[in-house]
Short mmCIF file of C-alpha atoms in Angstrom, two decimals:
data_model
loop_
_atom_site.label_atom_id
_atom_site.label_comp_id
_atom_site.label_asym_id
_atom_site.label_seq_id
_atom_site.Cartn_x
_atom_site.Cartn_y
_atom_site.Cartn_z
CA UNK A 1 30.76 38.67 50.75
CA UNK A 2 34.13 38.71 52.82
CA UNK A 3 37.43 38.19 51.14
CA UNK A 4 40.42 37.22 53.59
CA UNK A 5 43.88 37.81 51.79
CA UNK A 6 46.59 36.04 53.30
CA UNK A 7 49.94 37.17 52.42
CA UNK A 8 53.38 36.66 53.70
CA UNK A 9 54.95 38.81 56.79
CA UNK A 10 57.83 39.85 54.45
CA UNK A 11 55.67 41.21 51.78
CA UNK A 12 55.13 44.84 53.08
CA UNK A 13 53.70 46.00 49.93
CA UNK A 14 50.13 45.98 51.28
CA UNK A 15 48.12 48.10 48.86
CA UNK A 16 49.54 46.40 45.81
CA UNK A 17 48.17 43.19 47.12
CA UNK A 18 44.71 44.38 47.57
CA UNK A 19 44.98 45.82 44.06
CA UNK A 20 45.95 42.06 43.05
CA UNK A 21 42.93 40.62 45.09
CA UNK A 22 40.03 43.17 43.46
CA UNK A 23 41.54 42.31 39.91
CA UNK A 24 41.18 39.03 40.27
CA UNK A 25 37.71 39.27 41.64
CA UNK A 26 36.49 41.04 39.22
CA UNK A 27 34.32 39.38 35.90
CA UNK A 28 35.61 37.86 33.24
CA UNK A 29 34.98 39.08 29.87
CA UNK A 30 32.51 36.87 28.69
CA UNK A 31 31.26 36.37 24.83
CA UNK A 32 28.93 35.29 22.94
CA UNK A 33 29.13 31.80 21.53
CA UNK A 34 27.77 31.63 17.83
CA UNK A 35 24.98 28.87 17.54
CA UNK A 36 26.63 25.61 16.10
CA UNK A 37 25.53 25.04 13.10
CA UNK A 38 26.29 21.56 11.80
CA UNK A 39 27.31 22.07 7.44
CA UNK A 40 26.41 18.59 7.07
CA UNK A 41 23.91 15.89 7.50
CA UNK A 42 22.67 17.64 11.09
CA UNK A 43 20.38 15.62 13.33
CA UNK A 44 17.51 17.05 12.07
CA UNK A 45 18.10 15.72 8.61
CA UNK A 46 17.95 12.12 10.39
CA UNK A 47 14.82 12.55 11.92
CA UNK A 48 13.21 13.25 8.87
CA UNK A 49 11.50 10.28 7.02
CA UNK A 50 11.49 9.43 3.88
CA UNK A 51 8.01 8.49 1.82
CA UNK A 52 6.77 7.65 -2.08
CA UNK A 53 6.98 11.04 -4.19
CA UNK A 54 3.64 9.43 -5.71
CA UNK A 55 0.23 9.51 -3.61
CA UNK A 56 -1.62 6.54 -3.42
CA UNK A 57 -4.62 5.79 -5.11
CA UNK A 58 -7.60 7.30 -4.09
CA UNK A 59 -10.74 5.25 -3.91
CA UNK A 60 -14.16 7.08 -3.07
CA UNK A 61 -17.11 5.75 -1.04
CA UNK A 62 -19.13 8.71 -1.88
CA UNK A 63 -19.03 6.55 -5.31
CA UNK A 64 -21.56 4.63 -4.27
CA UNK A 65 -24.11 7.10 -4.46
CA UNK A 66 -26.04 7.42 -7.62
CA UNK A 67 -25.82 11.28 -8.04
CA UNK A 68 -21.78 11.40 -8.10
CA UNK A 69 -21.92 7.88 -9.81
CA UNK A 70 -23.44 9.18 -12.89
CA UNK A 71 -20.91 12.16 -14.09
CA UNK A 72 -23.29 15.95 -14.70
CA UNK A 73 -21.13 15.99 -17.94
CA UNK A 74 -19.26 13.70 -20.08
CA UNK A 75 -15.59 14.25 -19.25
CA UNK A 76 -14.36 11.43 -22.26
CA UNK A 77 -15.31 10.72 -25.80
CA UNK A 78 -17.73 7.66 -26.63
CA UNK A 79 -16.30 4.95 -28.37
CA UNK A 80 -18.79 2.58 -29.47
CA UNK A 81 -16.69 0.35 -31.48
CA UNK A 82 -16.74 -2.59 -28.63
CA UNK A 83 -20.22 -1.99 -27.73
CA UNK A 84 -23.30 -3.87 -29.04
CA UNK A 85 -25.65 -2.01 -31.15
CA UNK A 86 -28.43 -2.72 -29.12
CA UNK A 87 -26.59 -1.13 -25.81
CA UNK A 88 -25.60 1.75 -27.86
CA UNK A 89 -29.85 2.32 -28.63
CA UNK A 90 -31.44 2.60 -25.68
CA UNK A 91 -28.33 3.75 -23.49
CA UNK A 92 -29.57 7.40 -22.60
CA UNK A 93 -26.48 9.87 -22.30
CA UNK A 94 -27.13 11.19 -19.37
CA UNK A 95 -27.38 7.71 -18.23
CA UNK A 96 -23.92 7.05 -19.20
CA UNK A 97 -20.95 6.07 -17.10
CA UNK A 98 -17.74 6.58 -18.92
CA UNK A 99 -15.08 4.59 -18.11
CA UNK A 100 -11.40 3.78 -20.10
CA UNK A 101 -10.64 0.91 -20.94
CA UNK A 102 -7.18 -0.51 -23.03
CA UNK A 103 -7.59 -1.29 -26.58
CA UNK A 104 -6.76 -4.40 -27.65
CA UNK A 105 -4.00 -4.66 -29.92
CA UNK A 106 -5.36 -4.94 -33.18
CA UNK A 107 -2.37 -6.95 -34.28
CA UNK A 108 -3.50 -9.89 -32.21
CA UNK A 109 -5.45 -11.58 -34.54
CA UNK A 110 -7.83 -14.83 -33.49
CA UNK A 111 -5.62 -17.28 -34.77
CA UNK A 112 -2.19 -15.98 -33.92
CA UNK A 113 -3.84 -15.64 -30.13
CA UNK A 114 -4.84 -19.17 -30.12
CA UNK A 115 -1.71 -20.59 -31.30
CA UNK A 116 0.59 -18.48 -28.70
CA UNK A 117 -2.10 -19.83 -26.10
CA UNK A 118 -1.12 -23.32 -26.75
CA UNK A 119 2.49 -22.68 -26.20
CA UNK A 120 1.88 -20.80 -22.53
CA UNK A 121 3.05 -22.46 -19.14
CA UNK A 122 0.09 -23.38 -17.39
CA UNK A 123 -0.73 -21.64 -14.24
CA UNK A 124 -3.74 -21.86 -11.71
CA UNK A 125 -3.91 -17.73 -11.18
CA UNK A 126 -2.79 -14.99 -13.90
CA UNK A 127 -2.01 -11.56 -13.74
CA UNK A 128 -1.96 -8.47 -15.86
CA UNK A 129 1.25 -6.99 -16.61
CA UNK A 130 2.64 -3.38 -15.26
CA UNK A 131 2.80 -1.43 -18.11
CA UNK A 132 -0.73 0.72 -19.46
CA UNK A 133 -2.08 0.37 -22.56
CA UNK A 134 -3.32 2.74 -24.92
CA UNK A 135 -6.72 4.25 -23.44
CA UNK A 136 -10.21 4.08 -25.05
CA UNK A 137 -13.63 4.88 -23.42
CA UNK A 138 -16.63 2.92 -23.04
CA UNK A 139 -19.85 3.10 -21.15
CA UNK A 140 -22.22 0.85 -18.52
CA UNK A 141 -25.63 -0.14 -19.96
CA UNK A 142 -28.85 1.04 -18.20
CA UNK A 143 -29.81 -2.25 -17.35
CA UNK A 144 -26.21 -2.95 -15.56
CA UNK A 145 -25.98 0.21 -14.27
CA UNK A 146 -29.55 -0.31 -12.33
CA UNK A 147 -27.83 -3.31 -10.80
CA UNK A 148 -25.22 -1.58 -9.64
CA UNK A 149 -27.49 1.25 -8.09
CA UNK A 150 -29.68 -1.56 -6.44
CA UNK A 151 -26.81 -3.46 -4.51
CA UNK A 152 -25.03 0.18 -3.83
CA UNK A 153 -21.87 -1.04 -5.33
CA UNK A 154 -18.56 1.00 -5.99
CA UNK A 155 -17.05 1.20 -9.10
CA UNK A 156 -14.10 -0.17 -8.32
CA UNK A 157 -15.28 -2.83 -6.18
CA UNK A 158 -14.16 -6.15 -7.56
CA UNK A 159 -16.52 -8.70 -9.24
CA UNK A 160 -16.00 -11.94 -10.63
CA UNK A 161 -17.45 -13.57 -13.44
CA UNK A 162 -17.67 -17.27 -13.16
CA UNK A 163 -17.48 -19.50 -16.72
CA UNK A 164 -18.38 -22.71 -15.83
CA UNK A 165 -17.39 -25.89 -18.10
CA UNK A 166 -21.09 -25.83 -19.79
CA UNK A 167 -19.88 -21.84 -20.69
CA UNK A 168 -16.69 -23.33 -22.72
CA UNK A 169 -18.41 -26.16 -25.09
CA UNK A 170 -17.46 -27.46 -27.45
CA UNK A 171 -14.45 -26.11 -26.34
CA UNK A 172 -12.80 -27.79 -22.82
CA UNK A 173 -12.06 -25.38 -19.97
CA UNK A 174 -8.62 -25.77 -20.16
CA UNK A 175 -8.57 -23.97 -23.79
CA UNK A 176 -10.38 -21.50 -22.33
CA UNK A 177 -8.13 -20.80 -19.39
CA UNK A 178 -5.29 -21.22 -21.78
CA UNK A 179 -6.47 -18.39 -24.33
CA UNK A 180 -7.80 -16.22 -21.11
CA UNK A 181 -4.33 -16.48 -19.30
CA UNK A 182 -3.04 -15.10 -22.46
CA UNK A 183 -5.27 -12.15 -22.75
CA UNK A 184 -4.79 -11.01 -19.41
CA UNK A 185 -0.73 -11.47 -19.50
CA UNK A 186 -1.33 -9.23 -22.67
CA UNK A 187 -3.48 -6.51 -20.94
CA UNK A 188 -6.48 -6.74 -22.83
CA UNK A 189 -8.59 -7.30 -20.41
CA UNK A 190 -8.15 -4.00 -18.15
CA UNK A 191 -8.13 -4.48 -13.97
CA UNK A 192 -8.48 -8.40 -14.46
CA UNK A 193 -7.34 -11.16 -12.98
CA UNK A 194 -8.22 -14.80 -12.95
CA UNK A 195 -7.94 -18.00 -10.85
CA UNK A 196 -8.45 -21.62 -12.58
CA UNK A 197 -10.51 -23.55 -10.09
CA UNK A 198 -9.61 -26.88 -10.89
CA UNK A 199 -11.66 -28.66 -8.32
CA UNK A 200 -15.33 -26.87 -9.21
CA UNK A 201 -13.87 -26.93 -12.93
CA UNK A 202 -14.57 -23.27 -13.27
CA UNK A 203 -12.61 -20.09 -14.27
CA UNK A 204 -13.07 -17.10 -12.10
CA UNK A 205 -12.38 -13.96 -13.90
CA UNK A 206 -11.96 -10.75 -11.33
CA UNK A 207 -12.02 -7.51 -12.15
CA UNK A 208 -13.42 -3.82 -11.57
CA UNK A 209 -17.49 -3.80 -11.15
CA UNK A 210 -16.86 -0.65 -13.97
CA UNK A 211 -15.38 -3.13 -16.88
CA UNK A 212 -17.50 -5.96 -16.05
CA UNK A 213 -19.78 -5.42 -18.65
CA UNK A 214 -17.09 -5.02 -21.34
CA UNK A 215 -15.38 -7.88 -19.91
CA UNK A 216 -18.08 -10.12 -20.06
CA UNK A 217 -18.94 -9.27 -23.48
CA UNK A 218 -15.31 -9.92 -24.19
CA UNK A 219 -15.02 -12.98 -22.93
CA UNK A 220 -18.80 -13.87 -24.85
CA UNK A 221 -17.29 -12.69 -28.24
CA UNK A 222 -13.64 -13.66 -28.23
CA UNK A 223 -13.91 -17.08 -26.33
CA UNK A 224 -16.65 -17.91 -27.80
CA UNK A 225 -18.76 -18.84 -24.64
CA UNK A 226 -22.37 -20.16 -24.51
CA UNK A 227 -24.88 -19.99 -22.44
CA UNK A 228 -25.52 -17.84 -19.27
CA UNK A 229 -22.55 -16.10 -17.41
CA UNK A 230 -23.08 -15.20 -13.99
CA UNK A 231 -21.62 -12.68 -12.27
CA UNK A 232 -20.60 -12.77 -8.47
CA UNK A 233 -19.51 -10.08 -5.78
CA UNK A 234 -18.23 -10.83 -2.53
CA UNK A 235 -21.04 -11.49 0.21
CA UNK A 236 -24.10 -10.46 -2.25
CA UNK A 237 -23.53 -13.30 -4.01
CA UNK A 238 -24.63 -13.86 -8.19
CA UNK A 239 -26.19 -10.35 -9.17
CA UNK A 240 -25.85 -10.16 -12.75
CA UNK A 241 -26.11 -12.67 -15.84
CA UNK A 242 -24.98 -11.93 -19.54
CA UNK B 1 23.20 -22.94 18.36
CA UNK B 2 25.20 -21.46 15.64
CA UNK B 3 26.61 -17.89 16.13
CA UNK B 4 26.49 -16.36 12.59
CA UNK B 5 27.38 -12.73 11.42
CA UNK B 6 24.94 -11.10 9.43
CA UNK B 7 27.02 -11.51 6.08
CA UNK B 8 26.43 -15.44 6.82
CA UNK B 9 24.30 -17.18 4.51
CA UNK B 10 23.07 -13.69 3.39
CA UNK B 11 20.40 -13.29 6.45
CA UNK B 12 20.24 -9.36 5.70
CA UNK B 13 18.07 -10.50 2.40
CA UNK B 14 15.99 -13.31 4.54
CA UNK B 15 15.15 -10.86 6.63
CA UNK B 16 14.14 -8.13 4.46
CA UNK B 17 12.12 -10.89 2.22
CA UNK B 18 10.08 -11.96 5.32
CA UNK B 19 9.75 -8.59 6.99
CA UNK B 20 8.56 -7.05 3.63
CA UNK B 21 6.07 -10.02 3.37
CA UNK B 22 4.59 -9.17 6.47
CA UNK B 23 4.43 -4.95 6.31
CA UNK B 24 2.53 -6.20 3.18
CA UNK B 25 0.05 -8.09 4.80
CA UNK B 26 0.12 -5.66 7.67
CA UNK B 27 -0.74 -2.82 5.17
CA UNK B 28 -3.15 -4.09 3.59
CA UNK B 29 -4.98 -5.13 6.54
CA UNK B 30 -4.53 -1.31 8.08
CA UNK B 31 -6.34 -0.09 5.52
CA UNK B 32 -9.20 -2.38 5.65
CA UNK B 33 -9.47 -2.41 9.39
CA UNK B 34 -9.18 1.49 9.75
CA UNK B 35 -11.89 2.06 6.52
CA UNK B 36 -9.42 4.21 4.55
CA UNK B 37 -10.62 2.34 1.41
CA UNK B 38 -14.44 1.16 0.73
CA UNK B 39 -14.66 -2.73 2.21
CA UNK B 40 -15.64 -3.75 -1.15
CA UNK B 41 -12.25 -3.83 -2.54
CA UNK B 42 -11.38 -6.17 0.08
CA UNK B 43 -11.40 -9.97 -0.36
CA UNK B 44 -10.31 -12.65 2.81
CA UNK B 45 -7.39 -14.52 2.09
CA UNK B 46 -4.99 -16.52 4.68
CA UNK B 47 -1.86 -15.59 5.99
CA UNK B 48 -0.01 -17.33 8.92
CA UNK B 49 -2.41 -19.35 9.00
CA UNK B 50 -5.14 -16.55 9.95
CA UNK B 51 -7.69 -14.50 8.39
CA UNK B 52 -6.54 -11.66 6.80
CA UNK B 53 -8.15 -9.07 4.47
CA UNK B 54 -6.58 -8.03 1.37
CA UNK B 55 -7.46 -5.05 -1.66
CA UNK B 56 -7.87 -6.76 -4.88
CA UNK B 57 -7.72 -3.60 -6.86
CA UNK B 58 -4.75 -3.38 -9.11
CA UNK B 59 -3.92 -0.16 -8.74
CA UNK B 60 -3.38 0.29 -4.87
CA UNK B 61 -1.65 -3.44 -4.99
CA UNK B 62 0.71 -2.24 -7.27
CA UNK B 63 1.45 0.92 -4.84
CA UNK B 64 1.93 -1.27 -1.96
CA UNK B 65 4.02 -3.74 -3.76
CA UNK B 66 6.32 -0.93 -5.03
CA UNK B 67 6.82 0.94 -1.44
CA UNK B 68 7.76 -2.18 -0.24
CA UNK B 69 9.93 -3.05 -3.28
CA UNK B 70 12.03 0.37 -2.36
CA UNK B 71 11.81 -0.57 1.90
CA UNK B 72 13.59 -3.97 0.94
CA UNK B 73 16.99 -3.01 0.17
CA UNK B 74 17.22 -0.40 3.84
CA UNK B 75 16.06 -3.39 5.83
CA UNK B 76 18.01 -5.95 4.39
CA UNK B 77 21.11 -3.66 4.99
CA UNK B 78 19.55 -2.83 8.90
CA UNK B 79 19.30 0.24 7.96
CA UNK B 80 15.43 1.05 8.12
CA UNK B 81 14.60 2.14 11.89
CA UNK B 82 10.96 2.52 11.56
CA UNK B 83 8.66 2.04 9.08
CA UNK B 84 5.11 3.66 9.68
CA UNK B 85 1.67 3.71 8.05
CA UNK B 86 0.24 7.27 8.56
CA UNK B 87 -3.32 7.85 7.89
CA UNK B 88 -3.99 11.34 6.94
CA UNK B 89 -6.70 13.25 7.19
CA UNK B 90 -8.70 15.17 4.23
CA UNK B 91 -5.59 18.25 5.16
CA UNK B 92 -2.77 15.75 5.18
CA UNK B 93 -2.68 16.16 8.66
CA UNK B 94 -1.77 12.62 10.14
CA UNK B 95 -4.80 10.84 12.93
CA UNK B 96 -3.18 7.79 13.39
CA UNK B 97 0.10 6.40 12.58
CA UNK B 98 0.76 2.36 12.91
CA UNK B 99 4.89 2.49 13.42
CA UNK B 100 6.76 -0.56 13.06
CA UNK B 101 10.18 -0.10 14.85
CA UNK B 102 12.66 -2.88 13.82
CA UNK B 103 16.05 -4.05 15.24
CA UNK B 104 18.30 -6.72 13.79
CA UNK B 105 20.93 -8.30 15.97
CA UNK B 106 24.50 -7.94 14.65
CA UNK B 107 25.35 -11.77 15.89
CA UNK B 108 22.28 -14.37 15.05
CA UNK B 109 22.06 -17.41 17.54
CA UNK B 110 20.17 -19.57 15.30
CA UNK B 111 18.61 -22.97 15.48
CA UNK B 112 17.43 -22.93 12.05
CA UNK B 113 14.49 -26.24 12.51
CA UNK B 114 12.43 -24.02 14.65
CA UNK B 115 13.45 -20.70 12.95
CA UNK B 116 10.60 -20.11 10.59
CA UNK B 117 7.83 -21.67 12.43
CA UNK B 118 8.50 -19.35 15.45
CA UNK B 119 8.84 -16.06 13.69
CA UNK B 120 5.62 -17.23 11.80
CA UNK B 121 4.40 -17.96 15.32
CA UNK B 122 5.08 -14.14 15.94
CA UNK B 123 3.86 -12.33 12.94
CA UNK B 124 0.50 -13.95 13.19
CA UNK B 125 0.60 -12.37 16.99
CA UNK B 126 1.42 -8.86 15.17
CA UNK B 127 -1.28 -9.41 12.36
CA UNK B 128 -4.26 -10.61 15.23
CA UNK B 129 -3.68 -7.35 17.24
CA UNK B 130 -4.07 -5.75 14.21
CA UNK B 131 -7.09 -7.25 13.53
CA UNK B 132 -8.27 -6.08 16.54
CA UNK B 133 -7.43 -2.90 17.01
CA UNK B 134 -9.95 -0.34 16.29
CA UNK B 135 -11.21 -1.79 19.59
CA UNK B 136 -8.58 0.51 20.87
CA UNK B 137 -8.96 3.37 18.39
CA UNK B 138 -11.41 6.21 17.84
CA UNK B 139 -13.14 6.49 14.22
CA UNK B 140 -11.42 7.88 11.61
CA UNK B 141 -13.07 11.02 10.07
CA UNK B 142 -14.25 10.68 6.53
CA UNK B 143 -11.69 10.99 3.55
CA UNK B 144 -8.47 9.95 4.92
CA UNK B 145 -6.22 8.83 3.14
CA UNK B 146 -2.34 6.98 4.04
CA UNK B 147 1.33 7.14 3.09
CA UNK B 148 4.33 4.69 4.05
CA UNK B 149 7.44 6.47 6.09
CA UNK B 150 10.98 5.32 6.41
CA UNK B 151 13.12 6.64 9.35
CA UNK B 152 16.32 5.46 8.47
CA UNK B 153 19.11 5.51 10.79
CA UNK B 154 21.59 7.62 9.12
CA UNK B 155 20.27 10.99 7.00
CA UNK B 156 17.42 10.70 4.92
CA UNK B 157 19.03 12.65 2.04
CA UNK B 158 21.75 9.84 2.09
CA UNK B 159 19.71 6.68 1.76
CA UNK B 160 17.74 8.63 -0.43
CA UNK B 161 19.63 7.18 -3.24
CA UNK B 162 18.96 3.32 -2.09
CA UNK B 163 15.11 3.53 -1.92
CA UNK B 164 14.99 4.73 -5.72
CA UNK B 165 14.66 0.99 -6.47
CA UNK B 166 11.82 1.78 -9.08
CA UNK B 167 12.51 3.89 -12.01
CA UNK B 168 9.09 5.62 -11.87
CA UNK B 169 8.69 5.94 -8.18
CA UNK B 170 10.56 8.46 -6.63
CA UNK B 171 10.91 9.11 -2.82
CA UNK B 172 11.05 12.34 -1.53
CA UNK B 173 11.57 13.77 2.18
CA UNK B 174 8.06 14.01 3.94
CA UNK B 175 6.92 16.87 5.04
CA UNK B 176 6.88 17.97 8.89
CA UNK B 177 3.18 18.40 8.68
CA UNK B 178 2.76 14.87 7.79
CA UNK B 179 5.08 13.81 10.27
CA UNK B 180 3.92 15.29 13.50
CA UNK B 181 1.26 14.68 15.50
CA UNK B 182 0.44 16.90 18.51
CA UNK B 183 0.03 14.88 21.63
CA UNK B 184 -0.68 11.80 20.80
CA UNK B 185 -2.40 8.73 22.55
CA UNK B 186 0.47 5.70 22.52
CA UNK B 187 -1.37 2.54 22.03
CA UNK B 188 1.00 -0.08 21.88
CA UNK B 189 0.29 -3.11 20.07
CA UNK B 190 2.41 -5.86 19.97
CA UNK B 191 6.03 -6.35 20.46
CA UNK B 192 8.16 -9.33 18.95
CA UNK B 193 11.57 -10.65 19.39
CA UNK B 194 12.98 -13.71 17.61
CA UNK B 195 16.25 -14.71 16.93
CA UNK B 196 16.41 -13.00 13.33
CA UNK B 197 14.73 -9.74 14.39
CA UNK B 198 12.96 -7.95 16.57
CA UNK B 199 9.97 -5.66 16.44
CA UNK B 200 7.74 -3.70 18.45
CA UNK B 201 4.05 -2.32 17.25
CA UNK B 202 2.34 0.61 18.18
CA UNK B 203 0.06 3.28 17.33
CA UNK B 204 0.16 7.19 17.61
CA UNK B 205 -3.31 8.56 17.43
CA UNK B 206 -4.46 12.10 17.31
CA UNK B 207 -6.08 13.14 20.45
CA UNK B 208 -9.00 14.94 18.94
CA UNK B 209 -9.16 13.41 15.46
CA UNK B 210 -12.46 15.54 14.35
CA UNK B 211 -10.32 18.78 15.09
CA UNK B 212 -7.25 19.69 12.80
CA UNK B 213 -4.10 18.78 14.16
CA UNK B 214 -2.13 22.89 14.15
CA UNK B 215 1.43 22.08 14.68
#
């Protein structure tokens, strides 16, 4: 690289100019910049989602299978207080799916429940409420639980149980629905819900394929329901009667 | 036309209440159309006017309802950016991940007798390409499982406080593992703009979704 210095003609001091020009060509100190470091919320920190602390539920298909659907050994206690004695008989144990289920709150008597029932808003769909109940355990009959191993159904597949009008005599359906509405708003019956079908004048109870049987009986005992009750799961169709 | 500000007849809180209707239904149907939960749970029920499939068990309901519960008060403030369904693998590593990016307009030009019908109109678009879309995507492998992230548009640590909606559900910054996805296929879905708000669908999927996904 060439460097042409121009200077004035009057400026005889030569060699202090080209002392000037070699200074000034020469690098600048150069240092290090630190690496910025923002103290606070940094761009980083935006990119990061947020997500629920709690996982969501998880829901097996492996279920379905009969070896994982029966448990190798009994993880909960047997409660046979809401079971029939003839279930409890010829219920083998290693036959025995245990579930949990809510107890119901002993301090609901018949009559209290039946009076509160009256006095309920009328809806055409009910819901249980958030909050868990005290857990008890209870187990699948053998006769159920072939059922479920025929249709390969998963536990927590939904099933509905349909009470028909002929179900609620000499009561009328709308008692029923009345006192049912109630139950459910007071979680007694655990992972149900129900719809009022006005126009086939039936009552279709939903819940877990795991507490059907204890629902069913529930709904026998308490309600006081004759006859057959069917129940239904999506696409199969009526697989079960109590 | 009207020309309203988003303060005007509190259109933050319309918005969130239909938007949060619809990640519901969109949700729901994610998880039935990309098999993350058994089929059985699943019952049809209409939406817009269209088929859509929705769990009937309690428990995952409730978790839905609850995400969405804590979403509602960052999107009715325009404050939620994205909102994305990932579906994890058995290693929390994400396959697929549905992202809903949303945009509100500061000034609304509204002509409020067509309003609703049209952004119906448009959500049952959204929810039919949905309903379609494993067309598009490769199988899942076995065991996967989801989560529900917010990208807000200011820090996550400081809208950290307005998600906590729910006494019992806490949010928490995801990890980077669940967040990132090595290149991914873009698949984009559906986009939507309406005079309220405007969306755009699309999914992130794993190139090789048997293999783990190394960072």
């Amino acid at each position: 690289m060439d460097v042409c210095l121009h200077y004035k003609s009057d400026q005889d001091n030569s060699n202090d100019l080209v002392t000037i020009s070699e200074k000034a060509l020469e690098d600048f100190p150069r240092r290090v910049l630190p690496i910025f470091t923002p103290w606070f919320p940094s761009g980083t920190d935006r990119s990061c989602p947020i997500k629920p602390k709690k996982a969501p539920p998880v829901i097996s298909f492996n279920q379905q299978k009969s070896s994982e659907f029966v448990p190798q050994q009994p993880e909960f206690v047997f409660s046979t207080s809401h079971c029939p004695d003839d279930q409890e008989k010829f219920v083998d144990t290693s036959k025995r799916k245990l579930i949990s289920i809510p107890a119901p709150a002993d301090e609901h008597s018949k009559a209290d429940f039946e009076n509160v029932a009256k006095k309920r808003k009328r809806s055409w769909s009910v819901f249980p409420p958030k909050t868990k109940t005290p857990q008890r355990t209870q187990y699948i009959s053998r006769l159920f639980h072939k059922t479920v191993q025929r249709y390969g159904l998963d536990l927590h597949q939904r099933a509905k149980w349909i009470i028909s009008e002929l179900n609620c005599a000499p009561q009328s359906i709308e008692e029923v629905w009345s006192k049912l509405s109630h139950a459910i708003k007071h979680a007694r019956l655990p992972t149900c819900n129900a719809n009022y079908q006005r126009n086939l004048i039936q009552i279709w109870v939903y819940c877990d394929i795991s507490y059907c049987e204890y629902i069913g009986n529930f709904l026998r005992e308490n309600f006081q329901l004759s006859g057959e009750l069917t129940l239904a799961v999506h696409k199969l169709g009526d697989i079960f009667k109590l | 036309m009207a020309t309203l500000t988003r303060q005007d007849l509190n259109f933050g809180q319309v918005v969130a209440d239909i938007l949060c209707e619809f990640l519901e239904v969109a949700i729901h149907l994610i998880l039935y159309v990309r098999e993350v939960y058994p089929s059985g749970i699943f019952q049809k029920r209409k939406k817009y006017n269209v088929p859509v499939q929705m769990s009937c068990h309690p428990e995952l309901n409730q978790y839905i309802q609850d995400t969405l519960q804590c979403v509602k008060p960052l999107i009715e403030k325009n404050e939620a950016e994205k909102v994305v369904v990932v579906i994890m693998d058995k290693d929390h590593h994400p396959v697929e991940r549905f992202v809903f990016e949303i945009s509100q307009p500061p000034l609304l030009s509204i002509s409020s007798d067509t309003l609703l019908s049209h952004v119906e109109q448009l959500l049952r678009a959204v929810i039919l390409k949905i309903s379609v879309c494993d067309a598009v995507l490769d199988n899942n492998p076995p065991g996967c499982t989801f989560t529900v992230l917010v990208y807000t548009r200011e820090s996550a640590t400081r809208n950290m406080e307005k998600v906590q909606v729910i006494k019992d559900f806490p949010w928490i910054v995801a990890d980077e593992q669940e967040v990132l996805m090595q290149e991914p296929r873009l698949i984009p879905l559906k986009t939507m703009t309406s005079d309220i708000v405007k969306m755009q669908l699309y999914v992130e999927e794993r190139a090789h979704k048997g293999q783990q996904n190394v960072p």
